[in-house]
Amino acid sequence: MPETIEEYYARIEAAVDDEGRLALIAADIPNWDIFPFEADGLRLKPVDPLADVEAPRHGEEPADCWCVQGVDPEHVVWRDEHWFVGAFERSGAPVIMMLTPCAHHDFINLPSDLAAEMGRLMVALGAAIESLPSVARVHMSKWGDGGAHLHLFFFARPTRMPQLRGTCLALWDDFLPPVPDDVRDDNTRAVVTELVRTYGGRAVGSAASG
């Protein structure tokens, strides 16, 4: 039988020190060569107690979600009948893009036909981002603690910068100097042009101009 959250949390409580902190493991992330911060003096925050309930996310009720209200998110650069792609206004990475369904779905209740489209789109968008000359890899992430509407992140990892490899790219991005607006727009248009060529859909917003 799967354990309860109380049983899971009890194991954490048993591992913390007198201040409620877990130990940093010598071989763990803070000592990886891609970790953005010096490990010396770094310590984890005390572990908080269990919350009584999970906090509701924005758009948990479909009627409250911007997608149902017909409001386009800012910075949309590509769309088709079922999906749209947005580009972040500010990024230290060459581009950060987000893939989102037009209709209100979360990851775990995405209809099978849209799930199949999502797979094809993820591959096509990833390949389009990696076609940029400044990009070596595309990293994809799915978080869903802030918004209930499905949104997938695509981070462009700069080429020939191995320190920016892997899971810490999202942290590095907060500290890297912002890509100038005109460069970001050029990168975005190039990605969208390639996505339209290989998958379909149409460029919109800033990606449709210039």
Short mmCIF file of C-alpha atoms in Angstrom, two decimals:
data_model
loop_
_atom_site.label_atom_id
_atom_site.label_comp_id
_atom_site.label_asym_id
_atom_site.label_seq_id
_atom_site.Cartn_x
_atom_site.Cartn_y
_atom_site.Cartn_z
CA MET A 1 0.00 0.00 0.00
CA PRO A 2 1.47 3.43 -0.88
CA GLU A 3 2.65 5.44 2.09
CA THR A 4 0.81 8.52 3.32
CA ILE A 5 2.28 12.01 3.20
CA GLU A 6 2.55 11.88 7.01
CA GLU A 7 4.72 8.75 6.75
CA TYR A 8 6.81 10.39 4.02
CA TYR A 9 7.27 13.56 6.09
CA ALA A 10 8.18 11.59 9.24
CA ARG A 11 11.20 10.19 7.40
CA ILE A 12 12.33 13.76 6.61
CA GLU A 13 11.78 14.86 10.22
CA ALA A 14 14.01 12.03 11.36
CA ALA A 15 16.83 13.23 9.06
CA VAL A 16 16.95 16.94 10.00
CA ASP A 17 19.30 18.51 12.56
CA ASP A 18 18.34 20.53 15.64
CA GLU A 19 17.58 23.57 13.43
CA GLY A 20 15.35 21.55 11.15
CA ARG A 21 17.89 21.51 8.30
CA LEU A 22 18.82 18.62 6.02
CA ALA A 23 22.51 18.06 5.38
CA LEU A 24 24.16 18.93 2.08
CA ILE A 25 25.42 15.73 0.51
CA ALA A 26 29.01 15.99 -0.69
CA ALA A 27 28.28 14.44 -4.08
CA ASP A 28 24.99 16.25 -4.60
CA ILE A 29 24.00 19.22 -6.76
CA PRO A 30 25.83 22.00 -4.82
CA ASN A 31 29.12 20.35 -5.72
CA TRP A 32 28.36 19.73 -9.38
CA ASP A 33 30.46 21.79 -11.77
CA ILE A 34 27.26 23.21 -13.30
CA PHE A 35 25.90 24.54 -9.97
CA PRO A 36 25.84 28.37 -10.20
CA PHE A 37 26.85 29.07 -6.60
CA GLU A 38 29.90 28.30 -4.47
CA ALA A 39 29.09 25.48 -2.07
CA ASP A 40 31.27 26.80 0.75
CA GLY A 41 28.95 28.19 3.44
CA LEU A 42 25.80 27.15 1.59
CA ARG A 43 23.09 25.52 3.66
CA LEU A 44 19.54 24.41 3.14
CA LYS A 45 16.64 26.29 4.69
CA PRO A 46 14.88 24.58 7.60
CA VAL A 47 12.18 22.20 6.43
CA ASP A 48 8.70 23.69 6.90
CA PRO A 49 5.93 21.68 8.56
CA LEU A 50 3.29 20.03 6.40
CA ALA A 51 0.62 22.41 5.16
CA ASP A 52 -2.96 21.60 6.05
CA VAL A 53 -3.98 21.52 2.38
CA GLU A 54 -2.50 22.26 -1.04
CA ALA A 55 -2.98 25.88 -2.02
CA PRO A 56 -5.26 26.36 -5.05
CA ARG A 57 -3.54 27.22 -8.30
CA HIS A 58 -4.50 30.06 -10.63
CA GLY A 59 -7.15 28.81 -13.04
CA GLU A 60 -8.03 25.72 -11.02
CA GLU A 61 -11.66 26.36 -11.95
CA PRO A 62 -11.99 26.50 -15.75
CA ALA A 63 -14.24 29.56 -15.58
CA ASP A 64 -11.42 31.48 -13.86
CA CYS A 65 -8.73 30.56 -16.41
CA TRP A 66 -7.62 33.15 -18.95
CA CYS A 67 -7.83 30.57 -21.75
CA VAL A 68 -11.57 30.05 -21.27
CA GLN A 69 -12.12 33.79 -21.04
CA GLY A 70 -10.51 34.13 -24.47
CA VAL A 71 -7.61 36.28 -23.30
CA ASP A 72 -4.40 35.63 -25.16
CA PRO A 73 -1.29 35.48 -22.97
CA GLU A 74 1.32 38.11 -23.73
CA HIS A 75 4.16 37.42 -26.12
CA VAL A 76 2.40 34.74 -28.22
CA VAL A 77 4.52 34.11 -31.34
CA TRP A 78 2.97 30.98 -32.89
CA ARG A 79 -0.38 29.24 -32.90
CA ASP A 80 -2.57 26.72 -34.62
CA GLU A 81 -6.07 25.47 -33.92
CA HIS A 82 -5.19 23.75 -30.64
CA TRP A 83 -1.86 25.14 -29.36
CA PHE A 84 0.14 28.32 -29.01
CA VAL A 85 3.78 29.15 -28.24
CA GLY A 86 4.87 32.15 -26.21
CA ALA A 87 8.34 33.70 -25.99
CA PHE A 88 9.58 35.17 -22.72
CA GLU A 89 10.15 38.91 -22.75
CA ARG A 90 13.34 38.62 -20.73
CA SER A 91 15.84 35.77 -20.73
CA GLY A 92 19.55 35.23 -20.27
CA ALA A 93 19.27 32.15 -22.49
CA PRO A 94 19.03 32.79 -26.26
CA VAL A 95 15.29 32.08 -26.01
CA ILE A 96 12.84 30.64 -23.51
CA MET A 97 9.54 29.51 -24.99
CA MET A 98 6.36 28.02 -23.60
CA LEU A 99 3.98 25.56 -25.28
CA THR A 100 0.34 25.71 -24.10
CA PRO A 101 -2.98 24.24 -25.26
CA CYS A 102 -5.68 26.74 -26.24
CA ALA A 103 -8.39 24.80 -24.37
CA HIS A 104 -8.29 24.41 -20.59
CA HIS A 105 -6.43 21.18 -19.79
CA ASP A 106 -3.88 20.15 -17.21
CA PHE A 107 -1.09 17.70 -18.04
CA ILE A 108 -2.80 14.66 -16.54
CA ASN A 109 -6.19 15.23 -18.20
CA LEU A 110 -5.01 16.14 -21.68
CA PRO A 111 -7.18 14.28 -24.24
CA SER A 112 -5.34 11.59 -26.16
CA ASP A 113 -5.55 13.40 -29.49
CA LEU A 114 -4.00 16.53 -27.98
CA ALA A 115 -1.41 14.42 -26.18
CA ALA A 116 -0.34 12.99 -29.54
CA GLU A 117 -0.14 16.50 -30.99
CA MET A 118 1.84 17.65 -27.97
CA GLY A 119 4.47 15.00 -28.58
CA ARG A 120 4.90 16.02 -32.21
CA LEU A 121 4.99 19.70 -31.29
CA MET A 122 7.55 19.19 -28.55
CA VAL A 123 9.87 17.47 -31.00
CA ALA A 124 9.34 20.07 -33.72
CA LEU A 125 9.74 23.05 -31.38
CA GLY A 126 12.80 21.53 -29.76
CA ALA A 127 14.42 20.95 -33.14
CA ALA A 128 13.56 24.50 -34.23
CA ILE A 129 15.21 25.96 -31.12
CA GLU A 130 18.30 23.80 -31.59
CA SER A 131 18.61 25.11 -35.15
CA LEU A 132 19.72 28.49 -33.75
CA PRO A 133 23.48 28.97 -34.23
CA SER A 134 23.91 30.05 -30.59
CA VAL A 135 22.18 26.96 -29.19
CA ALA A 136 23.53 23.49 -28.44
CA ARG A 137 20.58 21.87 -26.65
CA VAL A 138 17.00 22.57 -25.69
CA HIS A 139 15.90 21.66 -22.16
CA MET A 140 12.22 21.08 -21.43
CA SER A 141 10.47 21.40 -18.06
CA LYS A 142 6.94 20.91 -16.84
CA TRP A 143 5.97 22.63 -13.58
CA GLY A 144 2.39 23.14 -12.51
CA ASP A 145 2.31 24.55 -8.99
CA GLY A 146 1.38 28.12 -9.97
CA GLY A 147 -1.09 27.62 -12.81
CA ALA A 148 -3.51 24.77 -13.44
CA HIS A 149 -3.42 25.27 -17.22
CA LEU A 150 -0.78 23.07 -18.89
CA HIS A 151 2.37 24.97 -19.84
CA LEU A 152 5.68 23.42 -20.98
CA PHE A 153 8.94 25.37 -20.79
CA PHE A 154 11.67 25.18 -23.45
CA PHE A 155 15.07 26.59 -22.43
CA ALA A 156 17.72 27.14 -25.12
CA ARG A 157 21.13 26.12 -23.71
CA PRO A 158 23.91 28.22 -25.30
CA THR A 159 26.48 26.29 -27.29
CA ARG A 160 30.08 25.85 -26.10
CA MET A 161 29.14 26.81 -22.53
CA PRO A 162 29.24 23.47 -20.67
CA GLN A 163 28.84 25.23 -17.32
CA LEU A 164 25.25 25.94 -18.35
CA ARG A 165 24.42 22.29 -18.99
CA GLY A 166 21.58 20.47 -17.32
CA THR A 167 19.06 21.25 -14.65
CA CYS A 168 20.74 24.40 -13.35
CA LEU A 169 20.20 26.35 -16.59
CA ALA A 170 16.94 27.71 -15.20
CA LEU A 171 18.91 29.10 -12.23
CA TRP A 172 21.68 30.51 -14.40
CA ASP A 173 19.08 32.24 -16.53
CA ASP A 174 18.09 34.50 -13.64
CA PHE A 175 21.63 35.92 -13.45
CA LEU A 176 22.86 35.94 -17.05
CA PRO A 177 22.66 39.36 -18.74
CA PRO A 178 19.38 39.72 -20.64
CA VAL A 179 19.49 39.02 -24.36
CA PRO A 180 18.86 42.35 -26.17
CA ASP A 181 15.31 42.75 -27.46
CA ASP A 182 16.29 42.81 -31.12
CA VAL A 183 18.43 39.67 -30.76
CA ARG A 184 15.67 37.88 -28.87
CA ASP A 185 13.17 38.84 -31.57
CA ASP A 186 15.49 37.63 -34.34
CA ASN A 187 15.99 34.33 -32.51
CA THR A 188 12.26 33.99 -31.96
CA ARG A 189 11.40 34.65 -35.61
CA ALA A 190 13.98 32.10 -36.74
CA VAL A 191 12.52 29.46 -34.40
CA VAL A 192 8.94 30.17 -35.46
CA THR A 193 9.83 30.16 -39.16
CA GLU A 194 11.39 26.72 -38.74
CA LEU A 195 8.43 25.47 -36.68
CA VAL A 196 5.97 26.59 -39.37
CA ARG A 197 8.11 24.89 -42.01
CA THR A 198 8.37 21.56 -40.20
CA TYR A 199 5.06 21.37 -38.33
CA GLY A 200 2.64 24.01 -39.60
CA GLY A 201 0.64 26.65 -37.79
CA ARG A 202 1.33 30.33 -38.27
CA ALA A 203 3.56 33.06 -36.87
CA VAL A 204 1.77 35.73 -34.85
CA GLY A 205 2.71 38.82 -32.87
CA SER A 206 6.35 39.89 -33.00
CA ALA A 207 7.32 36.72 -34.87
CA ALA A 208 5.03 37.67 -37.76
CA SER A 209 6.68 41.08 -38.24
CA GLY A 210 10.17 42.11 -39.28
#
